[in-house]
């Protein structure tokens, strides 16, 4: 097929074709030894587009560590949630389940190198993916990877290095770049999975089809559907047992509340288009849309002890909540999300060595919250039992102009790659108020009846609003080949924000080839993460259960600009700033053995968190009945040190092909100074230092022989510490290390049909029980960095044509 001059130049720019014109191999395809003989395939020969703007940089030649995961790697994990996929493939990537944790049940936080979820930048086809509308615990507002359909992904590139000088805000821990499928052909997949305990059934369906548009480009369409049932790993609460004994005439549910994954359904669609307008101009566009909804339990309200809801008063004569909820109630928390990402652009060349790329993107995440099986007790008999709690919306608009120039320098054997460009970004955050009844303070409040919808107060009219932030940036990025052995890189970025001013960041990189197959590499960089409009301006109200008293408490999180927050010590937020240093060794051999070892140190100043909790000062109006309040603040400094080890071994075994992969990460974070280092905020210090395992790794072996494929994966998580999250007097518990075994077998019936069956956590292993939260009926910690539901068995059918 004829390949236009532009098509080849664009593929060069994206690293999908070699300088000689051959299509670049994905990870795992054959390389060539320095002697010219065919070498065993390595996992380091993949062409990259992440962390470099050079046109022909391979994974082995990068100046910083980049992991490449192919479609086959992604399909080896039984999940349609991209977060779960990355948690099994990337050693330093951790995602938590967080049952009964408000919005985080549905938008689960994911961390790279133990840093905050919003300190990792997410790209799709090299373009920034928007944030979720949810602010999680400690205020992180990150992109929600679960909104991206896994069936639409061609490969994933994970840059494990600071990259703010190259990409801007958020790229402190690294960059995850999702490359969408663009190849012709059709693939349809149907799967079912269920936990060994008989719950959590998941029905998954996906379809992808692609066409080559003659010599003019390609079009791919995606669709994905998933429906998951709830799980429950719960014991009856001790106070519910006592309540049943005290009221034998009642039939108390067992359990009264459920700890486990929520009931969840999702639908995702998308497209990826490339079209040649001429020999020197290409149009590209892609779009992703996701709709999801789910329901989760909240804490049970005991009629004998929840006096704020079950109190009788002369204000509402004859009204008693026991007539509506005689055995108590567990509110049902609902979440509905609509997520959209659209990107369009033009790219071409001014000369064969000077290429340009202009693009614009629009991203929007909207979350509607609801609450059923609840009450606003202060309204008495006038209260509904179902509430619309309001909507959170994050909207982002980006415009980018990127240029790439191959500069021939007489003294150098290869061109200097010079990239430069500019970016404009606008973020808008909106809070829509809920039903008036969800935040109303009724006349019963004067007699001690609790206001707001019980379980999750709605966003009030005073909390509603819309806030925006704009930024303008310019960057330059150079990679210089100094002979056959040395290559160096330098990048600088200036960015100005309407909310707080400007920042300048830089990066220096170097690589030295000891031999053609062994190299040293290192980087020094500064980075930043800018506070978002949501973090700068919004307030929220949450409720929890104290594990000592079993009483519901209500906490308020105030905006740093709130007068009460300022009275308690709040100051305007500033960007988090980082300094990163890394040094690594990478190698490959003709025997099929390849790998890398990279050590790193990340120092972060002015880290973002929630302040310590404060009692409401005497005489201060408190209509929402706050037990305590806090606010977002640049609270403390930390140092994170670690090492990443990645190894691959490929060889023929019998009549088949064997692949062995080792991935290990050691990561330690220590608080250097700030309010977290004192007793007033000990919980924050413990969470930042010990809430995640310092050791995480996996060892995967696969053997493809004829129509059969076998896979075994061992996953290991080190010890970690959790806390109760009480309003006062937190209790801590350390959990020991855990190791899981996953097995799968696949069979290719013919060129079109294949089957795969397997099990995660084959031996049905569970972690230590969370004795520190047993009073709530919880068996296993809800903050565990792994699935605590036991063995999961699955079967999958795939049709390709």
PDB file of N, CA and C in Angstrom, residues 424-507:
ATOM      1  N   UNK A 424      -2.565  26.268  26.330  1.00  0.00           N
ATOM      2  CA  UNK A 424      -3.536  27.050  27.100  1.00  0.00           C
ATOM      3  C   UNK A 424      -4.536  26.079  27.705  1.00  0.00           C
ATOM      4  N   UNK A 425      -4.802  26.231  28.982  1.00  0.00           N
ATOM      5  CA  UNK A 425      -5.733  25.318  29.651  1.00  0.00           C
ATOM      6  C   UNK A 425      -6.673  26.095  30.559  1.00  0.00           C
ATOM      7  N   UNK A 426      -7.923  25.703  30.563  1.00  0.00           N
ATOM      8  CA  UNK A 426      -8.911  26.285  31.475  1.00  0.00           C
ATOM      9  C   UNK A 426      -9.648  25.167  32.190  1.00  0.00           C
ATOM     10  N   UNK A 427      -9.668  25.248  33.505  1.00  0.00           N
ATOM     11  CA  UNK A 427     -10.409  24.300  34.328  1.00  0.00           C
ATOM     12  C   UNK A 427     -11.572  25.030  34.987  1.00  0.00           C
ATOM     13  N   UNK A 428     -12.723  24.398  34.979  1.00  0.00           N
ATOM     14  CA  UNK A 428     -13.903  24.959  35.642  1.00  0.00           C
ATOM     15  C   UNK A 428     -14.519  23.892  36.530  1.00  0.00           C
ATOM     16  N   UNK A 429     -14.847  24.274  37.729  1.00  0.00           N
ATOM     17  CA  UNK A 429     -15.470  23.349  38.679  1.00  0.00           C
ATOM     18  C   UNK A 429     -16.812  23.924  39.109  1.00  0.00           C
ATOM     19  N   UNK A 430     -17.820  23.058  39.110  1.00  0.00           N
ATOM     20  CA  UNK A 430     -19.170  23.519  39.435  1.00  0.00           C
ATOM     21  C   UNK A 430     -19.805  22.592  40.461  1.00  0.00           C
ATOM     22  N   UNK A 431     -20.470  23.183  41.426  1.00  0.00           N
ATOM     23  CA  UNK A 431     -21.251  22.446  42.414  1.00  0.00           C
ATOM     24  C   UNK A 431     -22.702  22.865  42.266  1.00  0.00           C
ATOM     25  N   UNK A 432     -23.577  21.895  41.979  1.00  0.00           N
ATOM     26  CA  UNK A 432     -25.014  22.173  41.925  1.00  0.00           C
ATOM     27  C   UNK A 432     -25.636  21.703  43.225  1.00  0.00           C
ATOM     28  N   UNK A 433     -26.472  22.537  43.809  1.00  0.00           N
ATOM     29  CA  UNK A 433     -27.102  22.205  45.084  1.00  0.00           C
ATOM     30  C   UNK A 433     -28.054  21.022  44.932  1.00  0.00           C
ATOM     31  N   UNK A 434     -28.233  20.286  46.012  1.00  0.00           N
ATOM     32  CA  UNK A 434     -29.165  19.170  46.027  1.00  0.00           C
ATOM     33  C   UNK A 434     -30.571  19.630  46.353  1.00  0.00           C
ATOM     34  N   UNK A 435     -31.457  18.658  46.610  1.00  0.00           N
ATOM     35  CA  UNK A 435     -32.804  18.999  47.050  1.00  0.00           C
ATOM     36  C   UNK A 435     -32.718  19.861  48.315  1.00  0.00           C
ATOM     37  N   UNK A 436     -33.588  20.855  48.455  1.00  0.00           N
ATOM     38  CA  UNK A 436     -33.567  21.639  49.695  1.00  0.00           C
ATOM     39  C   UNK A 436     -33.679  20.770  50.944  1.00  0.00           C
ATOM     40  N   UNK A 437     -34.443  19.681  50.864  1.00  0.00           N
ATOM     41  CA  UNK A 437     -34.597  18.814  52.034  1.00  0.00           C
ATOM     42  C   UNK A 437     -33.292  18.126  52.414  1.00  0.00           C
ATOM     43  N   UNK A 438     -32.344  17.991  51.456  1.00  0.00           N
ATOM     44  CA  UNK A 438     -31.097  17.279  51.744  1.00  0.00           C
ATOM     45  C   UNK A 438     -30.148  18.099  52.606  1.00  0.00           C
ATOM     46  N   UNK A 439     -30.360  19.400  52.680  1.00  0.00           N
ATOM     47  CA  UNK A 439     -29.497  20.241  53.516  1.00  0.00           C
ATOM     48  C   UNK A 439     -30.288  21.164  54.441  1.00  0.00           C
ATOM     49  N   UNK A 440     -31.592  20.953  54.493  1.00  0.00           N
ATOM     50  CA  UNK A 440     -32.438  21.841  55.300  1.00  0.00           C
ATOM     51  C   UNK A 440     -32.200  21.638  56.792  1.00  0.00           C
ATOM     52  N   UNK A 441     -32.298  22.716  57.541  1.00  0.00           N
ATOM     53  CA  UNK A 441     -32.281  22.677  59.002  1.00  0.00           C
ATOM     54  C   UNK A 441     -33.716  22.969  59.449  1.00  0.00           C
ATOM     55  N   UNK A 442     -34.463  21.887  59.693  1.00  0.00           N
ATOM     56  CA  UNK A 442     -35.882  22.033  60.025  1.00  0.00           C
ATOM     57  C   UNK A 442     -36.101  22.485  61.453  1.00  0.00           C
ATOM     58  N   UNK A 443     -37.361  22.740  61.786  1.00  0.00           N
ATOM     59  CA  UNK A 443     -37.679  23.271  63.118  1.00  0.00           C
ATOM     60  C   UNK A 443     -37.421  22.248  64.212  1.00  0.00           C
ATOM     61  N   UNK A 444     -37.325  20.957  63.828  1.00  0.00           N
ATOM     62  CA  UNK A 444     -37.018  19.950  64.836  1.00  0.00           C
ATOM     63  C   UNK A 444     -35.585  20.029  65.346  1.00  0.00           C
ATOM     64  N   UNK A 445     -34.719  20.754  64.640  1.00  0.00           N
ATOM     65  CA  UNK A 445     -33.329  20.878  65.071  1.00  0.00           C
ATOM     66  C   UNK A 445     -33.235  21.559  66.431  1.00  0.00           C
ATOM     67  N   UNK A 446     -34.203  22.428  66.740  1.00  0.00           N
ATOM     68  CA  UNK A 446     -34.192  23.119  68.035  1.00  0.00           C
ATOM     69  C   UNK A 446     -34.376  22.143  69.187  1.00  0.00           C
ATOM     70  N   UNK A 447     -34.964  20.964  68.910  1.00  0.00           N
ATOM     71  CA  UNK A 447     -35.170  19.948  69.948  1.00  0.00           C
ATOM     72  C   UNK A 447     -34.130  18.835  69.869  1.00  0.00           C
ATOM     73  N   UNK A 448     -33.076  19.028  69.035  1.00  0.00           N
ATOM     74  CA  UNK A 448     -31.997  18.040  68.960  1.00  0.00           C
ATOM     75  C   UNK A 448     -32.114  17.035  67.844  1.00  0.00           C
ATOM     76  N   UNK A 449     -33.109  17.172  66.969  1.00  0.00           N
ATOM     77  CA  UNK A 449     -33.214  16.277  65.822  1.00  0.00           C
ATOM     78  C   UNK A 449     -32.217  16.715  64.742  1.00  0.00           C
ATOM     79  N   UNK A 450     -31.484  15.742  64.206  1.00  0.00           N
ATOM     80  CA  UNK A 450     -30.401  16.055  63.276  1.00  0.00           C
ATOM     81  C   UNK A 450     -30.931  16.612  61.964  1.00  0.00           C
ATOM     82  N   UNK A 451     -30.222  17.646  61.476  1.00  0.00           N
ATOM     83  CA  UNK A 451     -30.551  18.252  60.193  1.00  0.00           C
ATOM     84  C   UNK A 451     -29.843  17.500  59.073  1.00  0.00           C
ATOM     85  N   UNK A 452     -30.205  17.814  57.844  1.00  0.00           N
ATOM     86  CA  UNK A 452     -29.605  17.253  56.619  1.00  0.00           C
ATOM     87  C   UNK A 452     -30.052  15.805  56.400  1.00  0.00           C
ATOM     88  N   UNK A 453     -29.918  15.359  55.168  1.00  0.00           N
ATOM     89  CA  UNK A 453     -30.187  13.953  54.872  1.00  0.00           C
ATOM     90  C   UNK A 453     -29.172  13.115  55.637  1.00  0.00           C
ATOM     91  N   UNK A 454     -29.658  12.142  56.378  1.00  0.00           N
ATOM     92  CA  UNK A 454     -28.827  11.386  57.309  1.00  0.00           C
ATOM     93  C   UNK A 454     -27.947  10.394  56.557  1.00  0.00           C
ATOM     94  N   UNK A 455     -26.647  10.590  56.664  1.00  0.00           N
ATOM     95  CA  UNK A 455     -25.691   9.742  55.966  1.00  0.00           C
ATOM     96  C   UNK A 455     -24.795  10.549  55.061  1.00  0.00           C
ATOM     97  N   UNK A 456     -25.364  11.447  54.298  1.00  0.00           N
ATOM     98  CA  UNK A 456     -24.595  12.303  53.394  1.00  0.00           C
ATOM     99  C   UNK A 456     -25.407  13.559  53.130  1.00  0.00           C
ATOM    100  N   UNK A 457     -25.111  14.651  53.816  1.00  0.00           N
ATOM    101  CA  UNK A 457     -25.835  15.891  53.563  1.00  0.00           C
ATOM    102  C   UNK A 457     -25.662  16.343  52.123  1.00  0.00           C
ATOM    103  N   UNK A 458     -26.714  16.913  51.553  1.00  0.00           N
ATOM    104  CA  UNK A 458     -26.619  17.426  50.195  1.00  0.00           C
ATOM    105  C   UNK A 458     -25.813  18.710  50.141  1.00  0.00           C
ATOM    106  N   UNK A 459     -25.388  19.068  48.934  1.00  0.00           N
ATOM    107  CA  UNK A 459     -24.703  20.352  48.757  1.00  0.00           C
ATOM    108  C   UNK A 459     -25.736  21.460  48.895  1.00  0.00           C
ATOM    109  N   UNK A 460     -25.446  22.408  49.763  1.00  0.00           N
ATOM    110  CA  UNK A 460     -26.400  23.474  50.035  1.00  0.00           C
ATOM    111  C   UNK A 460     -26.271  24.604  49.018  1.00  0.00           C
ATOM    112  N   UNK A 461     -27.236  25.505  49.039  1.00  0.00           N
ATOM    113  CA  UNK A 461     -27.193  26.652  48.136  1.00  0.00           C
ATOM    114  C   UNK A 461     -25.958  27.505  48.388  1.00  0.00           C
ATOM    115  N   UNK A 462     -25.518  27.584  49.635  1.00  0.00           N
ATOM    116  CA  UNK A 462     -24.322  28.377  49.945  1.00  0.00           C
ATOM    117  C   UNK A 462     -23.044  27.688  49.477  1.00  0.00           C
ATOM    118  N   UNK A 463     -23.067  26.373  49.332  1.00  0.00           N
ATOM    119  CA  UNK A 463     -21.900  25.643  48.836  1.00  0.00           C
ATOM    120  C   UNK A 463     -21.850  25.605  47.314  1.00  0.00           C
ATOM    121  N   UNK A 464     -22.979  25.833  46.670  1.00  0.00           N
ATOM    122  CA  UNK A 464     -23.043  25.763  45.214  1.00  0.00           C
ATOM    123  C   UNK A 464     -22.308  26.942  44.592  1.00  0.00           C
ATOM    124  N   UNK A 465     -21.851  26.731  43.369  1.00  0.00           N
ATOM    125  CA  UNK A 465     -21.168  27.803  42.660  1.00  0.00           C
ATOM    126  C   UNK A 465     -20.343  27.259  41.516  1.00  0.00           C
ATOM    127  N   UNK A 466     -19.654  28.167  40.842  1.00  0.00           N
ATOM    128  CA  UNK A 466     -18.801  27.801  39.717  1.00  0.00           C
ATOM    129  C   UNK A 466     -17.520  28.615  39.799  1.00  0.00           C
ATOM    130  N   UNK A 467     -16.377  27.924  39.617  1.00  0.00           N
ATOM    131  CA  UNK A 467     -15.074  28.572  39.747  1.00  0.00           C
ATOM    132  C   UNK A 467     -14.167  28.105  38.617  1.00  0.00           C
ATOM    133  N   UNK A 468     -13.331  29.005  38.105  1.00  0.00           N
ATOM    134  CA  UNK A 468     -12.461  28.680  36.984  1.00  0.00           C
ATOM    135  C   UNK A 468     -11.024  29.083  37.271  1.00  0.00           C
ATOM    136  N   UNK A 469     -10.124  28.437  36.559  1.00  0.00           N
ATOM    137  CA  UNK A 469      -8.713  28.769  36.618  1.00  0.00           C
ATOM    138  C   UNK A 469      -8.126  28.593  35.224  1.00  0.00           C
ATOM    139  N   UNK A 470      -7.300  29.540  34.793  1.00  0.00           N
ATOM    140  CA  UNK A 470      -6.678  29.475  33.475  1.00  0.00           C
ATOM    141  C   UNK A 470      -5.158  29.416  33.636  1.00  0.00           C
ATOM    142  N   UNK A 471      -4.527  28.753  32.687  1.00  0.00           N
ATOM    143  CA  UNK A 471      -3.067  28.713  32.695  1.00  0.00           C
ATOM    144  C   UNK A 471      -2.549  28.809  31.269  1.00  0.00           C
ATOM    145  N   UNK A 472      -1.368  29.423  31.143  1.00  0.00           N
ATOM    146  CA  UNK A 472      -0.675  29.535  29.861  1.00  0.00           C
ATOM    147  C   UNK A 472       0.744  29.011  30.064  1.00  0.00           C
ATOM    148  N   UNK A 473       1.220  28.244  29.100  1.00  0.00           N
ATOM    149  CA  UNK A 473       2.534  27.623  29.264  1.00  0.00           C
ATOM    150  C   UNK A 473       3.299  27.651  27.953  1.00  0.00           C
ATOM    151  N   UNK A 474       4.623  27.652  28.083  1.00  0.00           N
ATOM    152  CA  UNK A 474       5.525  27.499  26.942  1.00  0.00           C
ATOM    153  C   UNK A 474       6.654  26.573  27.371  1.00  0.00           C
ATOM    154  N   UNK A 475       7.122  25.728  26.448  1.00  0.00           N
ATOM    155  CA  UNK A 475       8.158  24.761  26.800  1.00  0.00           C
ATOM    156  C   UNK A 475       9.157  24.609  25.661  1.00  0.00           C
ATOM    157  N   UNK A 476      10.339  24.110  25.990  1.00  0.00           N
ATOM    158  CA  UNK A 476      11.333  23.694  25.018  1.00  0.00           C
ATOM    159  C   UNK A 476      11.967  22.418  25.542  1.00  0.00           C
ATOM    160  N   UNK A 477      12.231  21.477  24.647  1.00  0.00           N
ATOM    161  CA  UNK A 477      12.721  20.147  25.030  1.00  0.00           C
ATOM    162  C   UNK A 477      13.739  19.702  23.977  1.00  0.00           C
ATOM    163  N   UNK A 478      14.983  19.416  24.410  1.00  0.00           N
ATOM    164  CA  UNK A 478      16.043  19.048  23.473  1.00  0.00           C
ATOM    165  C   UNK A 478      16.652  17.705  23.870  1.00  0.00           C
ATOM    166  N   UNK A 479      16.979  16.894  22.854  1.00  0.00           N
ATOM    167  CA  UNK A 479      17.729  15.664  23.048  1.00  0.00           C
ATOM    168  C   UNK A 479      18.909  15.686  22.090  1.00  0.00           C
ATOM    169  N   UNK A 480      20.125  15.544  22.651  1.00  0.00           N
ATOM    170  CA  UNK A 480      21.360  15.719  21.885  1.00  0.00           C
ATOM    171  C   UNK A 480      22.169  14.425  21.903  1.00  0.00           C
ATOM    172  N   UNK A 481      22.407  13.801  20.747  1.00  0.00           N
ATOM    173  CA  UNK A 481      23.259  12.609  20.699  1.00  0.00           C
ATOM    174  C   UNK A 481      24.729  13.020  20.616  1.00  0.00           C
ATOM    175  N   UNK A 482      25.502  12.740  21.643  1.00  0.00           N
ATOM    176  CA  UNK A 482      26.920  13.086  21.661  1.00  0.00           C
ATOM    177  C   UNK A 482      27.738  11.854  21.299  1.00  0.00           C
ATOM    178  N   UNK A 483      27.749  11.518  20.048  1.00  0.00           N
ATOM    179  CA  UNK A 483      28.459  10.329  19.605  1.00  0.00           C
ATOM    180  C   UNK A 483      27.627   9.077  19.776  1.00  0.00           C
ATOM    181  N   UNK A 484      28.294   7.925  19.706  1.00  0.00           N
ATOM    182  CA  UNK A 484      27.612   6.648  19.759  1.00  0.00           C
ATOM    183  C   UNK A 484      27.218   6.252  21.179  1.00  0.00           C
ATOM    184  N   UNK A 485      27.908   6.814  22.193  1.00  0.00           N
ATOM    185  CA  UNK A 485      27.677   6.364  23.564  1.00  0.00           C
ATOM    186  C   UNK A 485      26.844   7.339  24.384  1.00  0.00           C
ATOM    187  N   UNK A 486      27.097   8.626  24.239  1.00  0.00           N
ATOM    188  CA  UNK A 486      26.438   9.620  25.093  1.00  0.00           C
ATOM    189  C   UNK A 486      25.231  10.242  24.403  1.00  0.00           C
ATOM    190  N   UNK A 487      24.193  10.462  25.172  1.00  0.00           N
ATOM    191  CA  UNK A 487      23.090  11.323  24.741  1.00  0.00           C
ATOM    192  C   UNK A 487      22.594  12.074  25.966  1.00  0.00           C
ATOM    193  N   UNK A 488      22.253  13.325  25.774  1.00  0.00           N
ATOM    194  CA  UNK A 488      21.792  14.158  26.880  1.00  0.00           C
ATOM    195  C   UNK A 488      20.490  14.835  26.481  1.00  0.00           C
ATOM    196  N   UNK A 489      19.744  15.253  27.470  1.00  0.00           N
ATOM    197  CA  UNK A 489      18.492  15.947  27.224  1.00  0.00           C
ATOM    198  C   UNK A 489      18.288  17.070  28.211  1.00  0.00           C
ATOM    199  N   UNK A 490      17.560  18.078  27.796  1.00  0.00           N
ATOM    200  CA  UNK A 490      17.230  19.204  28.668  1.00  0.00           C
ATOM    201  C   UNK A 490      15.851  19.709  28.294  1.00  0.00           C
ATOM    202  N   UNK A 491      15.061  20.034  29.295  1.00  0.00           N
ATOM    203  CA  UNK A 491      13.712  20.558  29.064  1.00  0.00           C
ATOM    204  C   UNK A 491      13.436  21.675  30.049  1.00  0.00           C
ATOM    205  N   UNK A 492      12.690  22.658  29.614  1.00  0.00           N
ATOM    206  CA  UNK A 492      12.278  23.750  30.486  1.00  0.00           C
ATOM    207  C   UNK A 492      10.856  24.161  30.180  1.00  0.00           C
ATOM    208  N   UNK A 493      10.121  24.553  31.200  1.00  0.00           N
ATOM    209  CA  UNK A 493       8.719  24.930  31.015  1.00  0.00           C
ATOM    210  C   UNK A 493       8.377  26.109  31.910  1.00  0.00           C
ATOM    211  N   UNK A 494       7.717  27.096  31.320  1.00  0.00           N
ATOM    212  CA  UNK A 494       7.177  28.237  32.068  1.00  0.00           C
ATOM    213  C   UNK A 494       5.672  28.153  32.009  1.00  0.00           C
ATOM    214  N   UNK A 495       5.022  28.274  33.182  1.00  0.00           N
ATOM    215  CA  UNK A 495       3.565  28.197  33.216  1.00  0.00           C
ATOM    216  C   UNK A 495       3.026  29.246  34.170  1.00  0.00           C
ATOM    217  N   UNK A 496       1.988  29.930  33.743  1.00  0.00           N
ATOM    218  CA  UNK A 496       1.385  30.999  34.536  1.00  0.00           C
ATOM    219  C   UNK A 496      -0.082  30.679  34.790  1.00  0.00           C
ATOM    220  N   UNK A 497      -0.485  30.732  36.084  1.00  0.00           N
ATOM    221  CA  UNK A 497      -1.847  30.411  36.496  1.00  0.00           C
ATOM    222  C   UNK A 497      -2.560  31.667  36.989  1.00  0.00           C
ATOM    223  N   UNK A 498      -3.828  31.773  36.617  1.00  0.00           N
ATOM    224  CA  UNK A 498      -4.604  32.953  37.011  1.00  0.00           C
ATOM    225  C   UNK A 498      -4.834  33.007  38.509  1.00  0.00           C
ATOM    226  N   UNK A 499      -4.770  31.858  39.204  1.00  0.00           N
ATOM    227  CA  UNK A 499      -5.110  31.819  40.631  1.00  0.00           C
ATOM    228  C   UNK A 499      -3.949  32.182  41.544  1.00  0.00           C
ATOM    229  N   UNK A 500      -2.703  31.924  41.121  1.00  0.00           N
ATOM    230  CA  UNK A 500      -1.611  32.144  42.071  1.00  0.00           C
ATOM    231  C   UNK A 500      -0.304  32.576  41.431  1.00  0.00           C
ATOM    232  N   UNK A 501      -0.213  32.726  40.128  1.00  0.00           N
ATOM    233  CA  UNK A 501       1.018  33.198  39.527  1.00  0.00           C
ATOM    234  C   UNK A 501       1.729  32.145  38.710  1.00  0.00           C
ATOM    235  N   UNK A 502       3.044  32.306  38.555  1.00  0.00           N
ATOM    236  CA  UNK A 502       3.799  31.511  37.595  1.00  0.00           C
ATOM    237  C   UNK A 502       4.785  30.568  38.275  1.00  0.00           C
ATOM    238  N   UNK A 503       5.264  29.594  37.480  1.00  0.00           N
ATOM    239  CA  UNK A 503       6.262  28.645  37.942  1.00  0.00           C
ATOM    240  C   UNK A 503       7.150  28.281  36.762  1.00  0.00           C
ATOM    241  N   UNK A 504       8.416  27.989  37.051  1.00  0.00           N
ATOM    242  CA  UNK A 504       9.372  27.571  36.033  1.00  0.00           C
ATOM    243  C   UNK A 504       9.995  26.255  36.491  1.00  0.00           C
ATOM    244  N   UNK A 505      10.024  25.271  35.589  1.00  0.00           N
ATOM    245  CA  UNK A 505      10.575  23.971  35.945  1.00  0.00           C
ATOM    246  C   UNK A 505      11.498  23.486  34.854  1.00  0.00           C
ATOM    247  N   UNK A 506      12.465  22.651  35.267  1.00  0.00           N
ATOM    248  CA  UNK A 506      13.445  22.157  34.318  1.00  0.00           C
ATOM    249  C   UNK A 506      13.787  20.703  34.544  1.00  0.00           C
ATOM    250  N   UNK A 507      14.433  20.109  33.541  1.00  0.00           N
ATOM    251  CA  UNK A 507      14.829  18.706  33.625  1.00  0.00           C
ATOM    252  C   UNK A 507      16.104  18.500  32.820  1.00  0.00           C
TER     253      UNK A 507
END
